[in-house]
Amino acid sequence: MVKPLSKTGITTDNIVVLEGACKNYQMGEILIKALCDVDLEVKRGEFLVVLGPSGSGKTTLLNLLGGIDTPTSGRIIIEGVDISRFSQKRLTLLRREKIGFIFQFFNLIPTLTARENVEFAIELASRDRSPPETDAIALLKMVGLEERSDHFPYQLSGGEQQRVAIARALAKDPVLILGDEPTGTLDFKTGKLVYKAMKELNEIEGKTFVIVTHNAIIGQVADRVIHLHDGQIARQEIIENPISPEEIIW
Amino acid sequence: MKKLILKNWRDIKARKAQFGALIILVALGISSYVSFVSAYLNLSASTEYAYEKLKFAHFSTKVISAPKRVVDKIQAIPGVEAVEGRLIIDTGLYISDGEQVKARVISIPPDQHPEVNDLLIEGGSYLKGKAKDVCLLEKHYADEREIELGDTLKPLVDGEKKEVIVEGIVVNPEYFNAVIRKAEIPSPGELAIIFMTQSEVERMFQKSPSYNDISVLLDKGANREEVIEKVEDILDPYLVIETVKREDQPSNFSIQEEIKQNQSMAYTMPFVILFVASISLFIALSRVVQSQRGEIGLAKALGYRNWQVLLHYLLFSLFIAFWGSVIGFALGTYFAKEIVELYTDIMGIPFLKHQLHLELIIGATSMSAIACILAGILPAYASARMRPATAMRADPNIALAKGRVPLIERAVTKILPISLTFRIPIRNVFRARRRSFYTVVGIAFALLLTTSTWAMLDSTNYLLDSMFYEVENWDMVAGFSQNFSHR
Ligand SMILES: Nc1ncnc2c1ncn2[C@@H]1O[C@H](COP(=O)(O)OP(=O)(O)O)[C@@H](O)[C@H]1O
Ligand SMILES: [Mg+2]
């Protein structure tokens, strides 16, 4: 089924631009080129999926996009500001203000309930930026978990935990939401639910998503797919008719 | 920050036993500090207060025999507040045929309390001038032998039994610790201190009106050495035997020794315990930080600042420091009270000064805070320094692994084919070298603490055994009065 709405939401306005971004790791004698000369533009309202096998540099790319790490060379421009030479302190503030993260592991604080995990991020948002409805319950409602708000992570299924993580990523009303294999540890049914939640937020709220995964099937729900190989962009695909996550055959 | 602090609290609850143990450890250190120091302070204060109240002599000069008029001469010396002349006679006290104990008879003025070395009446009344064959008995002996008012004592005069009736039970600052020789171990039932009026002592022991002991109480700020010199000059014609200064007075000497011992305990024990506590805390917090790498990375990725993360992990230390010092202080104050009561009771110090010392509260809290913060700062700093990207990279143990099989393992496995079950723990010891090192130090100190306590107990037992079975190994002692021993 065709979902034209998702296309109309995309603007020509760039949220993040990567220009010749490189990231090297020195491991003793060996220099690992995790990312090499990557040029990338992420448009506001886009649902971008980065595909690549394990070790291709997906996490590294996401860390650069989100200001978790700094590039060895090249530039990263977020909403017009070059952050590639930012200090750790400024990067922290940038992450706090603009970026929402959904990770594969270590996603929730195990000793805090679902609601408290969301509040853990809400408390960081500066007052003028956060929307008035950034109430943890409202955010959990968006991912269909308002009834589980007082449950601890161990009382939630993997998919529910990831949906809490999505609610938390939204807490600061970020301009960009980054997901690193957000369904990597989930079975396909729960994985679908997590993608459904993200797609809805993309389509209805107009949130920008960059999701990295090794699972090529996920590419079908995206507006655009970037293929990453050995730290370089091999090719990109524009998906004319992204399908809804429910239609994915895993 | 509110949720970060909530996380502190939840993490603590999730590790109740561990945190409880750490708090107890810190509390033990603090309580040993508080109890020893405040026992020391309160014991000193109680003793000083009792000495002041009961006019404990600054020095006593012993002579063979001096006429009574010397007292007025000594009183006239500048710096002398009060003088008391006395006859002190060491003799025996008849208990039954075959049993006899040491007795010291001391003269006191009739009707009015002495000006120096006053008596505190615990029961009965002070001696009347005209009363004959009556005495006051020092409390230690009375308690030990269960002697009551109206009982008869039988002091020996040249081998002959005399009879005196106990009119009162008293406490005297010269005999808080009932000993007559320096460094003597008191045995309360073996020494009777008996007070009788001057004229009664003269009559009973057939002495001319005279003194053989002159005790002096000084004015505040008087120069003791100068006064002693002048007193000895005055007493010179009557053959001065010795002048005993307050610090050498047998009872006071042993009390001061006890106080000193308390003081030295106060400055060693707590530090050893706190050292063990902070090593344990360091190990525990390092493990917490290790196991929460992912959470640290997450918090940082979300935008928590380094100082917030640092503070989060330091709060664990502060929590332990706070409760450690509160519980330690409460326990310590309680123990101190028990210790001081025990001492004042055993020594018969009649006044108990028990006060809260502000410097102790400050000392205890700062010691506890310093020990805990020192233990927590490294792990907390390590957590703050972690880069979010690295913190979240999979298995934290990978970061630890040096990727080498330790030499010792290679050597050992050459000789003995050890199974994997044994190899892994050995390998872990060498992988986390710092942790292993601190574990070893921690265990060493814990052992030090237990063995030194046992050793103390052992050596005390040994001391008592050798004292009573080897050094003083007699069944009976013949006691002579002072007069005999000097001839
Ligand atoms: N902190 C690091 N130190 C050393 N090498 C690293 C580090 N992070 C990533 N790498 C290496 O960079 C490459 C890309 O890693 P990553 O971005 O995690 O890949 P992906 O997420 O696609 O699996 C891999 O070869 C990985 O081993
Ligand atoms: Mg990855």
CSV table of C-alpha atoms in Angstrom, one decimal, chain A:
chain,number,residue,atom,x,y,z
A,1,MET,CA,0.0,0.0,0.0
A,2,VAL,CA,1.2,3.4,-0.9
A,3,LYS,CA,1.7,6.0,1.8
A,4,PRO,CA,2.1,9.4,0.0
A,5,LEU,CA,2.0,11.3,3.3
A,6,SER,CA,5.5,10.3,4.2
A,7,LYS,CA,6.9,11.9,1.1
A,8,THR,CA,5.1,15.2,1.5
A,9,GLY,CA,6.5,15.6,5.0
A,10,ILE,CA,10.1,15.8,3.7
A,11,THR,CA,11.5,19.3,3.3
A,12,THR,CA,14.6,20.5,1.4
A,13,ASP,CA,15.9,21.9,4.7
A,14,ASN,CA,19.1,20.0,5.9
A,15,ILE,CA,19.2,19.1,9.5
A,16,VAL,CA,22.6,17.4,9.4
A,17,VAL,CA,25.3,17.6,6.8
A,18,LEU,CA,28.4,15.4,6.7
A,19,GLU,CA,31.2,16.7,4.5
A,20,GLY,CA,34.1,14.3,3.9
A,21,ALA,CA,33.7,12.9,7.4
A,22,CYS,CA,36.4,10.4,8.4
A,23,LYS,CA,36.9,8.5,11.6
A,24,ASN,CA,40.0,6.5,12.4
A,25,TYR,CA,40.7,4.4,15.5
A,26,GLN,CA,44.3,3.7,16.5
A,27,MET,CA,44.5,0.2,18.0
A,28,GLY,CA,48.1,-0.2,19.0
A,29,GLU,CA,50.0,-0.5,15.7
A,30,ILE,CA,47.0,-0.8,13.5
A,31,LEU,CA,44.9,2.2,12.2
A,32,ILE,CA,41.3,1.3,11.7
A,33,LYS,CA,39.5,3.4,9.2
A,34,ALA,CA,36.0,3.0,10.6
A,35,LEU,CA,34.5,5.7,8.4
A,36,CYS,CA,36.0,7.2,5.2
A,37,ASP,CA,35.1,10.3,3.3
A,38,VAL,CA,31.4,10.2,3.9
A,39,ASP,CA,29.2,12.9,2.4
A,40,LEU,CA,25.6,12.8,3.6
A,41,GLU,CA,22.6,15.2,4.0
A,42,VAL,CA,19.7,14.4,6.3
A,43,LYS,CA,16.5,16.4,5.4
A,44,ARG,CA,14.0,17.5,8.0
A,45,GLY,CA,11.1,15.1,8.2
A,46,GLU,CA,13.0,12.3,6.5
A,47,PHE,CA,13.0,8.6,7.6
A,48,LEU,CA,16.5,7.5,6.6
A,49,VAL,CA,17.8,4.0,7.0
A,50,VAL,CA,21.5,3.2,6.8
A,51,LEU,CA,22.2,-0.4,5.8
A,52,GLY,CA,25.4,-2.2,6.2
A,53,PRO,CA,27.0,-5.4,7.5
A,54,SER,CA,28.5,-5.7,10.9
A,55,GLY,CA,31.7,-3.6,11.2
A,56,SER,CA,30.8,-1.4,8.2
A,57,GLY,CA,30.9,1.7,10.4
A,58,LYS,CA,27.2,2.2,11.1
A,59,THR,CA,27.5,2.9,14.8
A,60,THR,CA,30.5,5.2,14.1
A,61,LEU,CA,28.4,7.2,11.6
A,62,LEU,CA,25.5,7.5,14.0
A,63,ASN,CA,27.9,8.6,16.8
A,64,LEU,CA,29.2,11.4,14.5
A,65,LEU,CA,25.6,12.4,13.5
A,66,GLY,CA,24.6,12.7,17.1
A,67,GLY,CA,27.7,14.4,18.5
A,68,ILE,CA,28.6,11.4,20.6
A,69,ASP,CA,31.9,11.3,18.9
A,70,THR,CA,34.1,13.7,16.9
A,71,PRO,CA,35.4,13.1,13.4
A,72,THR,CA,39.1,12.6,12.7
A,73,SER,CA,38.6,14.8,9.6
A,74,GLY,CA,35.8,16.4,7.7
A,75,ARG,CA,32.9,18.5,8.9
A,76,ILE,CA,29.6,17.8,10.6
A,77,ILE,CA,27.1,20.6,10.4
A,78,ILE,CA,23.9,20.4,12.5
A,79,GLU,CA,21.3,23.0,11.8
A,80,GLY,CA,23.9,25.2,10.1
A,81,VAL,CA,26.5,24.9,12.9
A,82,ASP,CA,29.8,23.1,12.4
A,83,ILE,CA,30.2,20.8,15.4
A,84,SER,CA,33.3,18.9,14.3
A,85,ARG,CA,35.6,20.9,16.5
A,86,PHE,CA,33.2,21.2,19.5
A,87,SER,CA,34.6,20.6,23.0
A,88,GLN,CA,33.1,17.7,25.0
A,89,LYS,CA,31.1,20.1,27.0
A,90,ARG,CA,29.5,21.8,24.0
A,91,LEU,CA,28.8,18.4,22.4
A,92,THR,CA,27.0,17.4,25.6
A,93,LEU,CA,24.9,20.4,25.5
A,94,LEU,CA,24.2,19.8,21.8
A,95,ARG,CA,23.1,16.2,22.5
A,96,ARG,CA,20.9,17.5,25.3
A,97,GLU,CA,19.2,20.1,23.1
A,98,LYS,CA,18.9,18.5,19.7
A,99,ILE,CA,19.3,14.7,19.6
A,100,GLY,CA,17.2,11.8,20.7
A,101,PHE,CA,18.9,8.4,20.9
A,102,ILE,CA,17.6,4.9,20.7
A,103,PHE,CA,20.3,2.3,21.3
A,104,GLN,CA,20.5,-1.5,20.8
A,105,PHE,CA,21.7,-2.3,24.3
A,106,PHE,CA,21.9,-0.4,27.6
A,107,ASN,CA,18.8,1.5,26.7
A,108,LEU,CA,17.0,1.9,30.0
A,109,ILE,CA,18.2,2.5,33.5
A,110,PRO,CA,17.3,-0.8,35.1
A,111,THR,CA,16.5,0.8,38.5
A,112,LEU,CA,14.1,3.4,37.2
A,113,THR,CA,10.5,2.7,36.1
A,114,ALA,CA,9.3,3.4,32.5
A,115,ARG,CA,8.0,6.8,33.5
A,116,GLU,CA,11.2,7.7,35.5
A,117,ASN,CA,13.3,6.6,32.5
A,118,VAL,CA,11.5,9.1,30.4
A,119,GLU,CA,11.7,11.8,33.1
A,120,PHE,CA,15.4,11.1,33.2
A,121,ALA,CA,15.6,12.8,29.8
A,122,ILE,CA,12.8,15.4,30.4
A,123,GLU,CA,14.7,16.8,33.3
A,124,LEU,CA,17.5,17.7,30.9
A,125,ALA,CA,15.5,19.7,28.5
A,126,SER,CA,15.7,23.4,28.8
A,127,ARG,CA,12.3,24.8,29.6
A,128,ASP,CA,11.8,27.0,26.6
A,129,ARG,CA,12.5,24.2,24.1
A,130,SER,CA,10.4,21.4,25.5
A,131,PRO,CA,6.8,21.3,24.4
A,132,PRO,CA,4.3,21.9,27.1
A,133,GLU,CA,2.9,18.3,26.7
A,134,THR,CA,6.3,16.8,27.5
A,135,ASP,CA,4.9,14.9,30.3
A,136,ALA,CA,6.2,11.4,30.7
A,137,ILE,CA,2.8,9.9,30.6
A,138,ALA,CA,1.8,11.7,27.4
A,139,LEU,CA,5.0,10.5,25.8
A,140,LEU,CA,4.4,6.9,26.9
A,141,LYS,CA,0.9,7.2,25.5
A,142,MET,CA,2.3,8.1,22.1
A,143,VAL,CA,4.1,4.7,22.1
A,144,GLY,CA,1.1,2.9,23.6
A,145,LEU,CA,2.6,2.2,27.0
A,146,GLU,CA,0.8,4.6,29.4
A,147,GLU,CA,-0.5,1.6,31.3
A,148,ARG,CA,3.0,0.3,31.9
A,149,SER,CA,4.5,3.6,33.2
A,150,ASP,CA,5.2,2.3,36.7
A,151,HIS,CA,6.9,-0.9,35.6
A,152,PHE,CA,10.6,-1.5,35.8
A,153,PRO,CA,12.5,-2.5,32.6
A,154,TYR,CA,12.7,-6.1,33.8
A,155,GLN,CA,8.9,-6.2,33.9
A,156,LEU,CA,8.7,-5.1,30.3
A,157,SER,CA,9.3,-7.1,27.1
A,158,GLY,CA,12.1,-6.2,24.8
A,159,GLY,CA,9.8,-4.4,22.4
A,160,GLU,CA,8.1,-2.5,25.2
A,161,GLN,CA,11.5,-1.5,26.5
A,162,GLN,CA,12.5,-0.1,23.1
A,163,ARG,CA,9.2,1.8,22.9
A,164,VAL,CA,10.0,3.4,26.2
A,165,ALA,CA,13.3,4.3,24.8
A,166,ILE,CA,11.5,5.9,21.8
A,167,ALA,CA,9.3,7.9,24.2
A,168,ARG,CA,12.4,9.0,26.0
A,169,ALA,CA,14.1,10.0,22.8
A,170,LEU,CA,11.2,12.3,22.2
A,171,ALA,CA,11.2,13.8,25.6
A,172,LYS,CA,13.5,16.7,24.7
A,173,ASP,CA,11.6,17.4,21.5
A,174,PRO,CA,14.8,16.7,19.5
A,175,VAL,CA,15.3,17.8,15.9
A,176,LEU,CA,16.8,14.5,15.1
A,177,ILE,CA,16.2,11.0,16.4
A,178,LEU,CA,19.0,8.4,15.9
A,179,GLY,CA,18.4,4.7,16.3
A,180,ASP,CA,21.3,2.2,16.4
A,181,GLU,CA,19.8,-1.3,15.6
A,182,PRO,CA,16.8,-0.4,17.7
A,183,THR,CA,15.2,-3.8,16.9
A,184,GLY,CA,18.4,-5.7,16.8
A,185,THR,CA,17.6,-7.8,19.9
A,186,LEU,CA,13.9,-8.2,19.1
A,187,ASP,CA,11.9,-10.8,17.3
A,188,PHE,CA,10.2,-9.7,14.2
A,189,LYS,CA,6.7,-9.2,15.6
A,190,THR,CA,7.9,-6.8,18.3
A,191,GLY,CA,10.3,-5.3,15.9
A,192,LYS,CA,7.4,-4.4,13.7
A,193,LEU,CA,5.7,-2.7,16.6
A,194,VAL,CA,8.7,-0.6,17.3
A,195,TYR,CA,9.0,0.4,13.7
A,196,LYS,CA,5.3,1.2,13.6
A,197,ALA,CA,5.8,3.5,16.5
A,198,MET,CA,8.7,5.3,14.9
A,199,LYS,CA,7.0,5.6,11.5
A,200,GLU,CA,3.9,7.1,13.1
A,201,LEU,CA,6.0,9.7,14.8
A,202,ASN,CA,7.7,10.4,11.6
A,203,GLU,CA,4.5,10.8,9.6
A,204,ILE,CA,2.2,12.4,12.2
A,205,GLU,CA,4.6,14.5,14.2
A,206,GLY,CA,7.1,15.1,11.4
A,207,LYS,CA,10.1,13.8,13.3
A,208,THR,CA,13.3,13.1,11.5
A,209,PHE,CA,14.8,9.6,12.0
A,210,VAL,CA,18.1,8.1,11.0
A,211,ILE,CA,18.1,4.4,11.7
A,212,VAL,CA,21.1,2.1,11.2
A,213,THR,CA,20.7,-1.6,10.8
A,214,HIS,CA,22.2,-4.6,9.1
A,215,ASN,CA,18.7,-5.8,8.2
A,216,ALA,CA,18.0,-5.0,4.6
A,217,ILE,CA,14.3,-5.5,4.9
A,218,ILE,CA,14.0,-2.4,7.1
A,219,GLY,CA,15.0,-0.4,4.0
A,220,GLN,CA,11.4,-0.9,2.6
A,221,VAL,CA,9.9,1.4,5.2
A,222,ALA,CA,12.3,4.2,4.6
A,223,ASP,CA,12.1,7.3,2.4
A,224,ARG,CA,15.8,6.8,1.5
A,225,VAL,CA,18.3,4.0,2.1
A,226,ILE,CA,22.1,4.5,2.4
A,227,HIS,CA,24.3,1.5,1.9
A,228,LEU,CA,27.5,1.5,3.9
A,229,HIS,CA,30.4,-0.7,3.1
A,230,ASP,CA,33.8,-0.7,4.8
A,231,GLY,CA,33.2,2.8,6.1
A,232,GLN,CA,32.1,4.3,2.8
A,233,ILE,CA,28.8,5.0,1.2
A,234,ALA,CA,28.4,2.4,-1.6
A,235,ARG,CA,25.2,3.7,-3.0
A,236,GLN,CA,21.9,5.3,-2.1
A,237,GLU,CA,18.3,4.4,-3.0
A,238,ILE,CA,15.2,6.7,-3.0
A,239,ILE,CA,12.2,4.6,-2.0
A,240,GLU,CA,9.3,5.9,-4.0
A,241,ASN,CA,6.7,4.0,-2.1
A,242,PRO,CA,7.7,3.1,1.4
A,243,ILE,CA,5.6,0.4,2.9
A,244,SER,CA,4.1,0.4,6.3
A,245,PRO,CA,6.0,-1.7,8.9
A,246,GLU,CA,3.0,-4.0,9.3
A,247,GLU,CA,3.5,-5.1,5.7
A,248,ILE,CA,7.1,-6.1,6.2
A,249,ILE,CA,7.8,-9.8,5.7
A,250,TRP,CA,10.7,-10.6,7.9
